[in-house]
Amino acid sequence: MVKRLDYGFNGYQVPAIPRATRSARKRVPFRKRVEGNQISAFDLLATVAGTLLLDKESSPASNNSWNAEDQSAVEKNNVKEERQDGDQSLKLETCNVSELVPQTNDPNCSSRESPSLQNGTQFGVTSAITTSECLERLDSQKLIDGKIKNEMGGLACKVETGPFVSRTPGDCVEPVSENKVLTDEELDRTNKASTGQVADKCPLGDPLVLDGKPPAVVSSDSSIKAPSFGEHDPFISFPVQQYDVNVVSRDDDEKSSGCTHPSPIREPFRSTPRIGDRRIRKILASRYWKVALRSKNATYSNYDENLKSGYCNRSTYKRLRSGMNFPFKKRKFLHYTSESNSDGGTISEGISDLPKKNINGKASILYSKMHGVTGESSSLADQCKSFNSRDPHVKLRIKSFSVPELFIEIPESATVGSLKRTVKEAVTAILGGGLCVGVLLQGKKVRDDNKTLLQTGISRDNQMDALGFSLEPNPSHASPSLCPGGSPLTLPHDIPLPLARYPANPGLVNQVTCHPSTEPCIPNAGNFIESNNDCTASPTDTFDKSTTESKALVAVPAMSVETLAAVPVHKKSKQSEVAQRRIRRPFSIAEVEALVQAVEKLGTGRWRDVKLRAFDNAKHRTYVDLKDKWKTLLHTARISPQQRRGEPVPQELLDRVLNAHTYWSQQQAKQQQQQQQQQLLPESCLPHI
DNA sequence: GTTAGGG
DNA sequence: CCCTAAC
């Protein structure tokens, strides 16, 4: 009873039955188990979206171009004076994210060391593209550039399915070219590497693809190839079924089992070992991700481990996992029966069995005609079927995406640099969390994320008429009207992720329009930037302040919630049913106060009651939220004020949190003791009865 | 559906 | 804030 006075409130209510005895319960760390390894449509979405995010994790160099290191700043006084009527409202209806090139990799390529890599660094330092993939790209590019240059009109996303090239496990050569389109010379060397050196050193493997002929060198026609946004090509492959998916990054200097040391049982699918920071840097640097096949007995946790090891920086990892809404979320893989789903049962024989099907040196080509692509493409598709029916991968090439519309208000006095940064942050945020990826098949939205590609019809055996991806604004992020009680979304300023460099082609920033503006409409960002360079202060002086004082950035869906379609969608599709992350809503001090008061009264472990008592009207606060907030409050109270971030919580409240927690912990302990005694008592009393 | 806990 | 297990 004395404690009441200490806490300064009316007292505690001891719960009748302390469910909180669970608090003593220690949970076994959840192990991700993989009992099946089909990839679901969700994973397809996630992979595409994840690739977008990986774009954001691009090199600092790309960031510089956005930050415009040479940006001048306005006078501080001007910055402080934020006048409503002076704000510029810029509406960027769409921005292209160009040349996202998810593409299949060869699942067999994971452990081979490229002779060319061993010999030197002719392909650069950090990139990693298998020769085979180079060939794939070549071929794909050839198809695109030459025969099937696929015009998608004004569509936001272009998806191309390239030829599928199957290879033996031994033909993996991984030279590297991350930051540029391969030049003819490099390509030529690549071909040589695959046809010559590798073949010499790989007795077991048939290194050759494409019928043993090096593909015709394709000129890197930049007029056809959209300007690269992130200066790299991420690759994605989707097993149609059967295999665990593991995201690995190939270390170019990794010396795993080389071609010169063939072993009877090779492990071509083994992921690269953890090698700590270096590996992480490689991942971030190369930004080359593979979705590799893994043996059936591998567990999905390995994927997580790879991520963890890949991102030694825990915060980075966490950001990917949750903080940045990294959409490549782990998803529990569907259970499946290997026998029933396997292709004639061959898959069940093991991974090593699969490459054997392709050893004959004939490439298995999967080509799926795109929307509007007919003729030659269909013949390719036929080829594909005749060549190989074993490879469970779907090959996709997404030419470009458009970022949904952004709405930006920024003071006139803001610097160009801050404008750039603002746009960057808006784009970053929308890519990070406010974006959904939709998959469209033959004009229809694929809604069931749990279906496999095979089930959905996105498979090698399918004549993919129209496979498309769309970027859709996340309504919870995009529309203020969807945030009842909340202010229009202010995009966070603390997103450290650099976006890929500003598109060199000003045309990529489409339809930059000006909202109520005193200035003439700005045709494109490039012109705007050039015309505003009259600042005097140093960029760093006022950079953050400019930024912070700009008006809220509101991500406005370009067409309401309509899809930015990659493929013509005839009917207006509803919002994607993909579970979307809720918008982050920091607790206000008043809410914290209410929470603390309720917990003081009810105790911890009664979050539903706390919710009903103090947050019944706050629909967006679930009892889980309250529990989590209490958790963070407790953590905040325990750390030093210097370590605290965000809006400072009054120390008085934090003290109350600590006191209440201490009290209720003691109560729980007491009640546990009582319970134990009650359980023991009857037994001990038995003799007396 | 709730709660605890890891992420 | 999400996800999962345990209840």
PDB file of N, CA and C in Angstrom, chain A residues 193-223:
ATOM      1  N   ALA A 193      35.861 -16.853 -72.637  1.00  0.00           N
ATOM      2  CA  ALA A 193      36.057 -17.492 -71.341  1.00  0.00           C
ATOM      3  C   ALA A 193      35.162 -18.702 -71.204  1.00  0.00           C
ATOM      4  N   SER A 194      33.989 -18.562 -71.723  1.00  0.00           N
ATOM      5  CA  SER A 194      33.075 -19.678 -71.534  1.00  0.00           C
ATOM      6  C   SER A 194      33.386 -20.809 -72.482  1.00  0.00           C
ATOM      7  N   THR A 195      33.750 -20.455 -73.652  1.00  0.00           N
ATOM      8  CA  THR A 195      33.929 -21.521 -74.622  1.00  0.00           C
ATOM      9  C   THR A 195      35.317 -22.116 -74.560  1.00  0.00           C
ATOM     10  N   GLY A 196      36.241 -21.342 -74.134  1.00  0.00           N
ATOM     11  CA  GLY A 196      37.596 -21.838 -74.157  1.00  0.00           C
ATOM     12  C   GLY A 196      38.114 -22.254 -72.812  1.00  0.00           C
ATOM     13  N   GLN A 197      38.412 -21.307 -72.035  1.00  0.00           N
ATOM     14  CA  GLN A 197      39.104 -21.598 -70.795  1.00  0.00           C
ATOM     15  C   GLN A 197      38.299 -22.520 -69.912  1.00  0.00           C
ATOM     16  N   VAL A 198      37.083 -22.231 -69.840  1.00  0.00           N
ATOM     17  CA  VAL A 198      36.280 -23.025 -68.935  1.00  0.00           C
ATOM     18  C   VAL A 198      36.178 -24.449 -69.424  1.00  0.00           C
ATOM     19  N   ALA A 199      35.981 -24.546 -70.671  1.00  0.00           N
ATOM     20  CA  ALA A 199      35.840 -25.891 -71.201  1.00  0.00           C
ATOM     21  C   ALA A 199      37.098 -26.699 -70.945  1.00  0.00           C
ATOM     22  N   ASP A 200      38.184 -26.043 -71.020  1.00  0.00           N
ATOM     23  CA  ASP A 200      39.426 -26.758 -70.789  1.00  0.00           C
ATOM     24  C   ASP A 200      39.527 -27.257 -69.372  1.00  0.00           C
ATOM     25  N   LYS A 201      39.028 -26.514 -68.510  1.00  0.00           N
ATOM     26  CA  LYS A 201      39.251 -26.836 -67.110  1.00  0.00           C
ATOM     27  C   LYS A 201      38.103 -27.574 -66.469  1.00  0.00           C
ATOM     28  N   CYS A 202      37.106 -27.761 -67.186  1.00  0.00           N
ATOM     29  CA  CYS A 202      35.955 -28.387 -66.579  1.00  0.00           C
ATOM     30  C   CYS A 202      35.614 -29.662 -67.306  1.00  0.00           C
ATOM     31  N   PRO A 203      36.275 -30.693 -66.948  1.00  0.00           N
ATOM     32  CA  PRO A 203      36.039 -31.940 -67.667  1.00  0.00           C
ATOM     33  C   PRO A 203      34.634 -32.461 -67.480  1.00  0.00           C
ATOM     34  N   LEU A 204      34.080 -32.169 -66.361  1.00  0.00           N
ATOM     35  CA  LEU A 204      32.763 -32.724 -66.111  1.00  0.00           C
ATOM     36  C   LEU A 204      31.673 -31.910 -66.757  1.00  0.00           C
ATOM     37  N   GLY A 205      31.969 -30.703 -66.923  1.00  0.00           N
ATOM     38  CA  GLY A 205      30.889 -29.836 -67.339  1.00  0.00           C
ATOM     39  C   GLY A 205      30.929 -29.550 -68.800  1.00  0.00           C
ATOM     40  N   ASP A 206      29.814 -29.347 -69.280  1.00  0.00           N
ATOM     41  CA  ASP A 206      29.733 -28.808 -70.611  1.00  0.00           C
ATOM     42  C   ASP A 206      29.481 -27.338 -70.467  1.00  0.00           C
ATOM     43  N   PRO A 207      30.503 -26.587 -70.663  1.00  0.00           N
ATOM     44  CA  PRO A 207      30.382 -25.188 -70.315  1.00  0.00           C
ATOM     45  C   PRO A 207      29.565 -24.403 -71.317  1.00  0.00           C
ATOM     46  N   LEU A 208      29.341 -25.004 -72.383  1.00  0.00           N
ATOM     47  CA  LEU A 208      28.790 -24.198 -73.443  1.00  0.00           C
ATOM     48  C   LEU A 208      27.288 -24.066 -73.319  1.00  0.00           C
ATOM     49  N   VAL A 209      26.883 -22.958 -73.701  1.00  0.00           N
ATOM     50  CA  VAL A 209      25.455 -22.732 -73.758  1.00  0.00           C
ATOM     51  C   VAL A 209      25.134 -22.314 -75.171  1.00  0.00           C
ATOM     52  N   LEU A 210      23.896 -22.273 -75.422  1.00  0.00           N
ATOM     53  CA  LEU A 210      23.444 -21.806 -76.722  1.00  0.00           C
ATOM     54  C   LEU A 210      24.076 -22.617 -77.848  1.00  0.00           C
ATOM     55  N   ASP A 211      23.955 -23.876 -77.669  1.00  0.00           N
ATOM     56  CA  ASP A 211      24.405 -24.776 -78.715  1.00  0.00           C
ATOM     57  C   ASP A 211      25.872 -24.622 -79.039  1.00  0.00           C
ATOM     58  N   GLY A 212      26.592 -24.253 -78.106  1.00  0.00           N
ATOM     59  CA  GLY A 212      28.016 -24.216 -78.289  1.00  0.00           C
ATOM     60  C   GLY A 212      28.521 -23.048 -79.074  1.00  0.00           C
ATOM     61  N   LYS A 213      27.638 -22.239 -79.519  1.00  0.00           N
ATOM     62  CA  LYS A 213      28.106 -21.091 -80.273  1.00  0.00           C
ATOM     63  C   LYS A 213      28.006 -19.846 -79.412  1.00  0.00           C
ATOM     64  N   PRO A 214      29.060 -19.127 -79.426  1.00  0.00           N
ATOM     65  CA  PRO A 214      28.946 -17.860 -78.715  1.00  0.00           C
ATOM     66  C   PRO A 214      27.887 -17.024 -79.381  1.00  0.00           C
ATOM     67  N   PRO A 215      27.112 -16.388 -78.580  1.00  0.00           N
ATOM     68  CA  PRO A 215      26.053 -15.590 -79.160  1.00  0.00           C
ATOM     69  C   PRO A 215      26.622 -14.389 -79.881  1.00  0.00           C
ATOM     70  N   ALA A 216      25.878 -13.960 -80.803  1.00  0.00           N
ATOM     71  CA  ALA A 216      26.312 -12.770 -81.525  1.00  0.00           C
ATOM     72  C   ALA A 216      26.446 -11.618 -80.557  1.00  0.00           C
ATOM     73  N   VAL A 217      27.518 -10.927 -80.733  1.00  0.00           N
ATOM     74  CA  VAL A 217      27.733  -9.795 -79.850  1.00  0.00           C
ATOM     75  C   VAL A 217      26.707  -8.728 -80.160  1.00  0.00           C
ATOM     76  N   VAL A 218      26.154  -8.292 -79.140  1.00  0.00           N
ATOM     77  CA  VAL A 218      25.119  -7.277 -79.320  1.00  0.00           C
ATOM     78  C   VAL A 218      25.680  -5.935 -78.910  1.00  0.00           C
ATOM     79  N   SER A 219      25.477  -5.045 -79.737  1.00  0.00           N
ATOM     80  CA  SER A 219      25.971  -3.722 -79.392  1.00  0.00           C
ATOM     81  C   SER A 219      25.191  -3.184 -78.223  1.00  0.00           C
ATOM     82  N   SER A 220      25.899  -2.569 -77.358  1.00  0.00           N
ATOM     83  CA  SER A 220      25.226  -1.993 -76.202  1.00  0.00           C
ATOM     84  C   SER A 220      24.603  -0.675 -76.622  1.00  0.00           C
ATOM     85  N   ASP A 221      23.510  -0.826 -77.198  1.00  0.00           N
ATOM     86  CA  ASP A 221      22.847   0.339 -77.757  1.00  0.00           C
ATOM     87  C   ASP A 221      22.093   1.060 -76.656  1.00  0.00           C
ATOM     88  N   SER A 222      22.656   2.123 -76.268  1.00  0.00           N
ATOM     89  CA  SER A 222      22.047   2.810 -75.134  1.00  0.00           C
ATOM     90  C   SER A 222      20.748   3.479 -75.518  1.00  0.00           C
ATOM     91  N   SER A 223      20.575   3.664 -76.780  1.00  0.00           N
ATOM     92  CA  SER A 223      19.321   4.279 -77.160  1.00  0.00           C
ATOM     93  C   SER A 223      18.165   3.316 -76.994  1.00  0.00           C
TER      94      SER A 223
END
